[in-house]
Coordinates of C-alpha atoms in Angstrom, one line a residue:
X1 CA 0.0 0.0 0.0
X2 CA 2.8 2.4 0.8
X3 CA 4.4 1.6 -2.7
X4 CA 1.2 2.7 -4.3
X5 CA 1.0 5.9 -2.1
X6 CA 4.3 6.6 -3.5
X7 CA 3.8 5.5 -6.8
X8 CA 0.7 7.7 -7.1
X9 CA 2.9 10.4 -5.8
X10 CA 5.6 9.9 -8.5
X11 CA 2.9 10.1 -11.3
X12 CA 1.2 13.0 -9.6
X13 CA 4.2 14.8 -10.0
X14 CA 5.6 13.1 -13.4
X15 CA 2.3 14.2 -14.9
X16 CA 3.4 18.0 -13.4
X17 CA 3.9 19.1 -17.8
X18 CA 0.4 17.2 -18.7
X19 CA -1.6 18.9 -16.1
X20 CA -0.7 22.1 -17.2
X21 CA -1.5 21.4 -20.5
X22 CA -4.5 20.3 -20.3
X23 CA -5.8 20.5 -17.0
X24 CA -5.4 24.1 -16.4
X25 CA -6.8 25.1 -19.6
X26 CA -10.0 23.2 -18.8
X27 CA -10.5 24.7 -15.8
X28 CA -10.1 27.9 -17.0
X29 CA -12.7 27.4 -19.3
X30 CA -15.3 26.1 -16.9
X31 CA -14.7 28.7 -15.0
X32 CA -14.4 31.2 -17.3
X33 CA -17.8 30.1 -19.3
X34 CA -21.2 31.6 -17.8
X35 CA -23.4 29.1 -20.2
X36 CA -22.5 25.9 -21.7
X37 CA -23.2 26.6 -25.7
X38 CA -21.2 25.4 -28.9
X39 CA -18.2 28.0 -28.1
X40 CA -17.9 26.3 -24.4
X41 CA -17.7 22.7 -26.3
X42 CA -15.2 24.1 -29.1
X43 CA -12.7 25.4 -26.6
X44 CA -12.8 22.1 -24.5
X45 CA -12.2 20.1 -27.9
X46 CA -9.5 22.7 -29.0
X47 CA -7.6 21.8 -25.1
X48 CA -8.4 18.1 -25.5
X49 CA -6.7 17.6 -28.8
X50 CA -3.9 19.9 -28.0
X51 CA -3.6 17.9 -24.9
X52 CA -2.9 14.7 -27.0
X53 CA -6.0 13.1 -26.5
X54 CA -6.8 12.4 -30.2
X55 CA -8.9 13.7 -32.0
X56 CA -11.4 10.1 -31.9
X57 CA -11.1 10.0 -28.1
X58 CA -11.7 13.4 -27.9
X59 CA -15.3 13.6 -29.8
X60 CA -16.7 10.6 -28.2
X61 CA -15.5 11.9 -24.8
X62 CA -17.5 15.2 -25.9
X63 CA -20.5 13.6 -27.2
X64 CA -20.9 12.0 -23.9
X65 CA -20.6 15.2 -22.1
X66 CA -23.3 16.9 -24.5
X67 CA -25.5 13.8 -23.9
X68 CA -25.2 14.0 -19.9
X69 CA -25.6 17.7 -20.2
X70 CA -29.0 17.2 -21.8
X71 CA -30.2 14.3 -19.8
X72 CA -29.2 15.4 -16.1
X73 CA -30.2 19.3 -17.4
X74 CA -26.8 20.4 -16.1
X75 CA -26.2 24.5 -16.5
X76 CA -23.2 25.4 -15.0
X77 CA -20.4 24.8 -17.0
X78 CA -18.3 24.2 -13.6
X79 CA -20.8 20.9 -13.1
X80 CA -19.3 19.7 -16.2
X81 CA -15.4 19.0 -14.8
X82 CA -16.3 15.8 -12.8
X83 CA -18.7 14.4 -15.6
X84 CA -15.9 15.1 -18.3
X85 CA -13.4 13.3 -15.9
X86 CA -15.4 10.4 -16.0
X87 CA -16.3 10.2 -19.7
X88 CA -12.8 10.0 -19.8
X89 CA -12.0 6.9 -17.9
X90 CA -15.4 5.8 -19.7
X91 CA -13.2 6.1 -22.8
X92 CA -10.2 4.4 -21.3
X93 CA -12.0 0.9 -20.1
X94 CA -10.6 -1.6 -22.0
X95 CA -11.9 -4.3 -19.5
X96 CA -10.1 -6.0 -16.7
X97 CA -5.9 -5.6 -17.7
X98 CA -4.3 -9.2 -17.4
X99 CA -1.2 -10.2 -16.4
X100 CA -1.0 -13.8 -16.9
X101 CA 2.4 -13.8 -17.9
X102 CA 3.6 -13.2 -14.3
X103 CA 1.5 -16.4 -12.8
X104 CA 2.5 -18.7 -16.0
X105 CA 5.6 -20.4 -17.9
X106 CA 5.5 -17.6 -20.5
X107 CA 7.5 -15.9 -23.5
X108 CA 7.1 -12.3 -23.8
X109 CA 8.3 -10.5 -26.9
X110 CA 9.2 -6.5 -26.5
X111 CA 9.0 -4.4 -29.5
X112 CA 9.4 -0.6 -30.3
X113 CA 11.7 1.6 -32.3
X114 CA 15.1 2.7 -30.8
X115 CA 15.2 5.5 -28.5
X116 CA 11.6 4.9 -26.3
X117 CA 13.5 3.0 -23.8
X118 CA 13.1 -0.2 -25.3
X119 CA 16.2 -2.1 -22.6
X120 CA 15.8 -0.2 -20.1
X121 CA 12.3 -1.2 -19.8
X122 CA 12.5 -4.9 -20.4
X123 CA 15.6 -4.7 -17.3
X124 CA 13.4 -3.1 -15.1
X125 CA 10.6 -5.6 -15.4
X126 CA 12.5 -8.7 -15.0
X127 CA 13.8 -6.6 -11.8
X128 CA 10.2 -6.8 -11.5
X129 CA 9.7 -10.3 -11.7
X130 CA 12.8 -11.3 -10.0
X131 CA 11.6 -9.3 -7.0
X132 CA 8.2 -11.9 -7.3
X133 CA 11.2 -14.8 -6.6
X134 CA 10.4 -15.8 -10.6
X135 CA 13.2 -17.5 -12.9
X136 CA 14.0 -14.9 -15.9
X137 CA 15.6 -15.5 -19.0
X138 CA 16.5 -12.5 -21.4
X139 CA 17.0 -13.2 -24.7
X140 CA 19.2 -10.2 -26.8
X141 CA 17.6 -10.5 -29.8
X142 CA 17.6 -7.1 -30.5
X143 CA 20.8 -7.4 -32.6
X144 CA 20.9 -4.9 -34.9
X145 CA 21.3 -2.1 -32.7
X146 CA 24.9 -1.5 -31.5
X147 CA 24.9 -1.3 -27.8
X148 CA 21.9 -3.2 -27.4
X149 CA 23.6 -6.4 -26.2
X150 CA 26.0 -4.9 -23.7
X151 CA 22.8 -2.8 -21.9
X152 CA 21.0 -5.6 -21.5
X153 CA 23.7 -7.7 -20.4
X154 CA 24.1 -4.7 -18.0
X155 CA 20.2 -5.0 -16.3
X156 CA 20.9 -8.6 -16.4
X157 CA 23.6 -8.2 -14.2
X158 CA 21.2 -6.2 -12.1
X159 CA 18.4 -8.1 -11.9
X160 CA 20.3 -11.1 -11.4
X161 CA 18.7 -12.4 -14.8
X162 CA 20.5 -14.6 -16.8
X163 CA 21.2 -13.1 -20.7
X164 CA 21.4 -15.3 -23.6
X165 CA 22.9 -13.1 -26.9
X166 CA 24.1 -13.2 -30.2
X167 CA 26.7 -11.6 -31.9
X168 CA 25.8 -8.0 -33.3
X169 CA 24.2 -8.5 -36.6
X170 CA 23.8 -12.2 -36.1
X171 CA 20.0 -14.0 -36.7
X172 CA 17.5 -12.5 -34.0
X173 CA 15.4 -15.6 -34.7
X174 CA 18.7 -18.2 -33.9
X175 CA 19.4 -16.0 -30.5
X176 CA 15.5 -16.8 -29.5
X177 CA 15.9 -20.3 -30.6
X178 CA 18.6 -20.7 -28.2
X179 CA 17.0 -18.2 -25.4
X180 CA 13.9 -21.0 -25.5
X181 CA 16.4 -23.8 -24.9
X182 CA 18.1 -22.4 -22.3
X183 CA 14.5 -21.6 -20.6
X184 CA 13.3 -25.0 -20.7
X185 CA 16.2 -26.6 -19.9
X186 CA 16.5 -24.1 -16.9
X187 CA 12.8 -24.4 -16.0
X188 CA 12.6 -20.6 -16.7
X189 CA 9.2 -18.6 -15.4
X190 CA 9.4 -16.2 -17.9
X191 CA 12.0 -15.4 -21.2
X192 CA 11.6 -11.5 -22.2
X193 CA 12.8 -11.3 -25.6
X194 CA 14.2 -8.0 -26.7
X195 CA 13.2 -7.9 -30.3
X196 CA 14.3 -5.0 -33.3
X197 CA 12.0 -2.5 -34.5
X198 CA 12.5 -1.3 -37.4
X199 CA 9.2 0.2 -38.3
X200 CA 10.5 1.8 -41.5
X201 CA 11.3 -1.1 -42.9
X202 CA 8.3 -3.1 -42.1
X203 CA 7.9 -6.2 -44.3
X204 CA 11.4 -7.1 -42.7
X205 CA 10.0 -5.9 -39.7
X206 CA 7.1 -8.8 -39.9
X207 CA 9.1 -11.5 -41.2
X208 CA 11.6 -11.3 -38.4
X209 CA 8.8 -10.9 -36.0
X210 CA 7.0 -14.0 -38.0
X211 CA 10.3 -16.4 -38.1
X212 CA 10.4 -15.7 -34.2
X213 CA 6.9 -16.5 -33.7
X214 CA 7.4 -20.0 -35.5
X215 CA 10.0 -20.6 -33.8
X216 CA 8.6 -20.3 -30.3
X217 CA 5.4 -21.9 -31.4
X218 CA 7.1 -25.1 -32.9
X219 CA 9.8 -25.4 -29.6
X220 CA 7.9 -23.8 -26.6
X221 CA 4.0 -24.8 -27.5
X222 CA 3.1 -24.6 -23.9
X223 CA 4.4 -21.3 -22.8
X224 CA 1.7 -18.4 -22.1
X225 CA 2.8 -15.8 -25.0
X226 CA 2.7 -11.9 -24.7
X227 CA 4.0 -9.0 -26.7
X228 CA 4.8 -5.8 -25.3
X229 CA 5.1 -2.7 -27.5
X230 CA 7.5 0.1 -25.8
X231 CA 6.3 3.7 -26.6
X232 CA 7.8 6.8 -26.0
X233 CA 5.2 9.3 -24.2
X234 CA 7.2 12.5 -25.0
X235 CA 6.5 11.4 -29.1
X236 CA 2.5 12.4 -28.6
X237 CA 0.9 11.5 -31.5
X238 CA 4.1 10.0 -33.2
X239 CA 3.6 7.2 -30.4
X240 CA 0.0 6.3 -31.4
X241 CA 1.0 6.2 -34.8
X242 CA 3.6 3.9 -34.1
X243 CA 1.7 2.0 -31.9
X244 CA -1.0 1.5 -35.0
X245 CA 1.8 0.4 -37.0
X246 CA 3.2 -2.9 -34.9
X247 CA -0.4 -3.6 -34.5
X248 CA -0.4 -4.1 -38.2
X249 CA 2.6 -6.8 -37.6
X250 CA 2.0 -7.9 -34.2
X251 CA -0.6 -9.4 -32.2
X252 CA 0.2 -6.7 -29.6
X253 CA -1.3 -7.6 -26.1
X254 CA -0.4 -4.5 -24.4
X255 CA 1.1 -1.3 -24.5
X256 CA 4.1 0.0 -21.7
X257 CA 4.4 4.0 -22.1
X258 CA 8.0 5.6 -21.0
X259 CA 8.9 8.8 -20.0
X260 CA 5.6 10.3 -18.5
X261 CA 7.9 12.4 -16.5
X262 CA 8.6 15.4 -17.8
X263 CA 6.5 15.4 -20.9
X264 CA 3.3 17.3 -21.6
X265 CA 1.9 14.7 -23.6
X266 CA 0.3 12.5 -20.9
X267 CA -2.8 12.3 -22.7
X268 CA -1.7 10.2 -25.7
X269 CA -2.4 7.2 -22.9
X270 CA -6.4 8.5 -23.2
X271 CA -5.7 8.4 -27.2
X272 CA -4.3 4.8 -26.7
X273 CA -6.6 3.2 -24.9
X274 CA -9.7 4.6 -25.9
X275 CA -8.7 4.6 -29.9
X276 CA -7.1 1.2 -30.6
X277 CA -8.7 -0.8 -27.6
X278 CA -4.7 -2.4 -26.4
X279 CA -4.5 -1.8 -22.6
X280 CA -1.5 0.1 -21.7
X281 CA -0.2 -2.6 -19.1
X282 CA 2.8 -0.7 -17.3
X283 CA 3.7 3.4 -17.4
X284 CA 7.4 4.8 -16.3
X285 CA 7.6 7.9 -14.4
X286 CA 11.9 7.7 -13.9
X287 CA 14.6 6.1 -14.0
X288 CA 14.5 3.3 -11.1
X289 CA 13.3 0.1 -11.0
X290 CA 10.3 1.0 -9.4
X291 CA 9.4 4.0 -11.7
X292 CA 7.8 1.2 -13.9
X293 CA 4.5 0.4 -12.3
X294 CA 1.4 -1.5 -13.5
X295 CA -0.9 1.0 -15.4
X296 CA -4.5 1.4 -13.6
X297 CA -6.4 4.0 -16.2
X298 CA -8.4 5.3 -13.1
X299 CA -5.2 6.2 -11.2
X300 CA -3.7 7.2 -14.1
X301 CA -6.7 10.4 -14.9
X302 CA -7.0 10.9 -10.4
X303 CA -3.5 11.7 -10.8
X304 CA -3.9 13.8 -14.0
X305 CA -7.0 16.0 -12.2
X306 CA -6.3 15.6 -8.7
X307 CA -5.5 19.1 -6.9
X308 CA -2.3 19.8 -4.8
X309 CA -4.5 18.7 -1.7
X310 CA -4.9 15.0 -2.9
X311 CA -1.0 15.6 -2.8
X312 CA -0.5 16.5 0.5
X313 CA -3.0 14.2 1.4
X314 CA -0.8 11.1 0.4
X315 CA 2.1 12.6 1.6
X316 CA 0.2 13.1 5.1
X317 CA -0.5 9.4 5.0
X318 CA 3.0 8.3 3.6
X319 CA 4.4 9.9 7.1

C-alpha cells in the first residue's frame, strides 16, 4: 500500500507538464464560461486535442458530455469538470488488464523503435519479476542495434537475470531459438525477448517478428505468450502512430508508455486506450526500477485531475 502511495505520488508529480497542458486550460474554461453553448464545447475540444487526447477519443468523450448535459439538465459549466473526468475513464476501459504472464511459464516479446527506452524497460521488469522470486531468462535478440547487447547484459547483471545473446548483426530468430532452450532446460518462469524495430522497414520488420513466432510456437507450445510494444510518451501522437503500425505486424497484447515524467503529452495514454482498444499494461515515471508500475487507467486520470490537496494528502498518510 505504501508503494502505491508513492507511486501515485511519482505520477502526480511526473504528470506536473500534462496537467498544465490540459488541465489548467480546462479549468479555466469552466470557469471562465457563464453558459455551456457550442463555443464552451469548441474550446474544451481545441484543449483536448492539443492535450494529446486524439482527435477520436476526444469527440466521443464530448459527445458524452453533451448527452449528460441534456439528460441530467446540467447549467453550469463548472458541473461539467467531474462528468468530463469520467467520460474519460469511460473512454479508457478496455476491460479487466491481465497479467497472466507473471502467474504462468511464459515468453514475452518486447517491440518498439530505438530510442523509447526499449532495454531499459525490459531490465526493469525482469527486476520486477525477480523481486516476485520468478526464474528470468533474457534473450538479446535485439541485434541490430549496436549497444543493445551490452545494456542488457548490463540490467541482467542487475536483476540477477540470466542473458542469452548473439553476436551484433547475427539471426535475431537463432538468438530466441537458443533463449527457448536455455528456458526450458532451466525451467525458466518467464524469457523477455528483446526484439528489433525497425518500423521503416516493415515487411522485414514482420518477417523477423514472424520467423520468431514460429520458432517459439514449434519449440515452446506450452508457454503463455505476450507481446509488449515500448512507446515513448514525449512522441505524442508519433507514439499512437507507431503504436498503429506494430499492431499491423503484431498481435500486440499490451502497450508500456515511457517517460511520462517530464512530458506534456500525458494524454496520448487517453488516445491509446480509448482509440485502438490495447490496454497500456505498465507506465514509467523515472529512471529506477520501481518508476515502472502497472498501469490502472483510473489512477492514471485521479492523478492527471487531482489538486495539490490530494498531494498533500498522500504525503500526510506516507508519514
Amino acid at each position: 500500500m505504501a508503494e502505491e502511495k508513492g507511486f501515485f505520488k511519482r505520477l502526480f508529480s511526473g504528470l506536473s507538464k500534462t496537467r498544465d497542458n490540459i488541465v489548467s486550460g480546462m479549468d479555466s474554461i469552466f470557469n471562465g464560461f457563464s453558459k455551456i453553448d457550442e463555443e464552451f464545447y469548441e474550446e474544451l475540444e481545441e484543449v483536448l486535442i492539443m492535450g494529446d487526447l486524439g482527435v477520436q477519443a476526444t469527440y466521443d468523450i464530448l459527445d458524452d458530455l453533451r448527452e449528460k448535459v441534456k439528460t441530467q439538465h446540467i447549467k453550469e459549466p463548472a458541473a461539467c469538470r467531474q462528468i468530463l473526468i469520467d467520460s474519460i475513464k469511460e473512454q479508457m476501459d478496455v476491460g479487466e488488464t491481465a497479467y497472466e504472464f507473471e502467474d504462468k511459464t511464459s515468453v514475452v516479446m518486447v517491440v518498439g523503435v530505438n530510442g523509447v527506452g526499449k532495454t531499459t524497460t525490459i531490465g526493469k521488469l525482469a527486476g520486477k519479476l525477480r523481486a516476485q522470486n520468478k526464474k528470468v531468462i533474457l534473450a538479446a535478440a535485439d541485434t541490430f542495434r549496436a549497444a543493445a547487447g551490452e545494456q542488457l547484459k548490463e540490467w541482467a547483471n542487475r536483476a540477477q537475470a540470466e542473458l542469452i545473446g548473439g553476436q551484433e548483426g547475427s539471426d535475431p530468430a537463432s538468438v530466441v531459438y537458443d533463449a527457448v532452450a536455455a528456458a526450458k532446460a532451466r525451467h525458466a518462469d518467464v524469457l523477455l525477448c528483446d526484439t528489433a524495430g525497425r518500423l521503416h522497414n516493415k515487411k522485414n520488420l514482420m518477417e523477423e517478428l514472424k520467423k520468431i513466432n514460429r520458432i517459439v510456437d514449434r519449440e515452446y507450445p506450452e508457454a503463455f505468450r505476450e507481446t509488449l510494444v515500448v512507446l515513448d510518451a514525449t512522441t505524442g501522437q508519433n507514439a499512437l502512430q507507431q503504436a498503429r503500425e506494430f499492431k499491423e505486424v503484431a498481435d500486440i497484447s499490451g502497450i508500456i508508455l515511457t517517460k511520462m515524467d517530464g512530458t506534456a503529452k500525458g494524454g496520448i495514454a487517453v488516445a491509446i486506450q480509448s482509440e485502438l482498444g490495447i490496454p497500456v499494461k505498465y507506465i514509467g515515471v523515472g529512471e529506477t526500477i520501481d518508476d515502472l508500475q502497472k498501469f490502472n487507467a483510473d489512477t492514471f486520470v485521479d492523478a492527471l485531475f487531482a489538486s495539490t490537496d490530494r498531494e498533500s494528502e498522500t504525503d500526510n498518510e506516507e508519514i
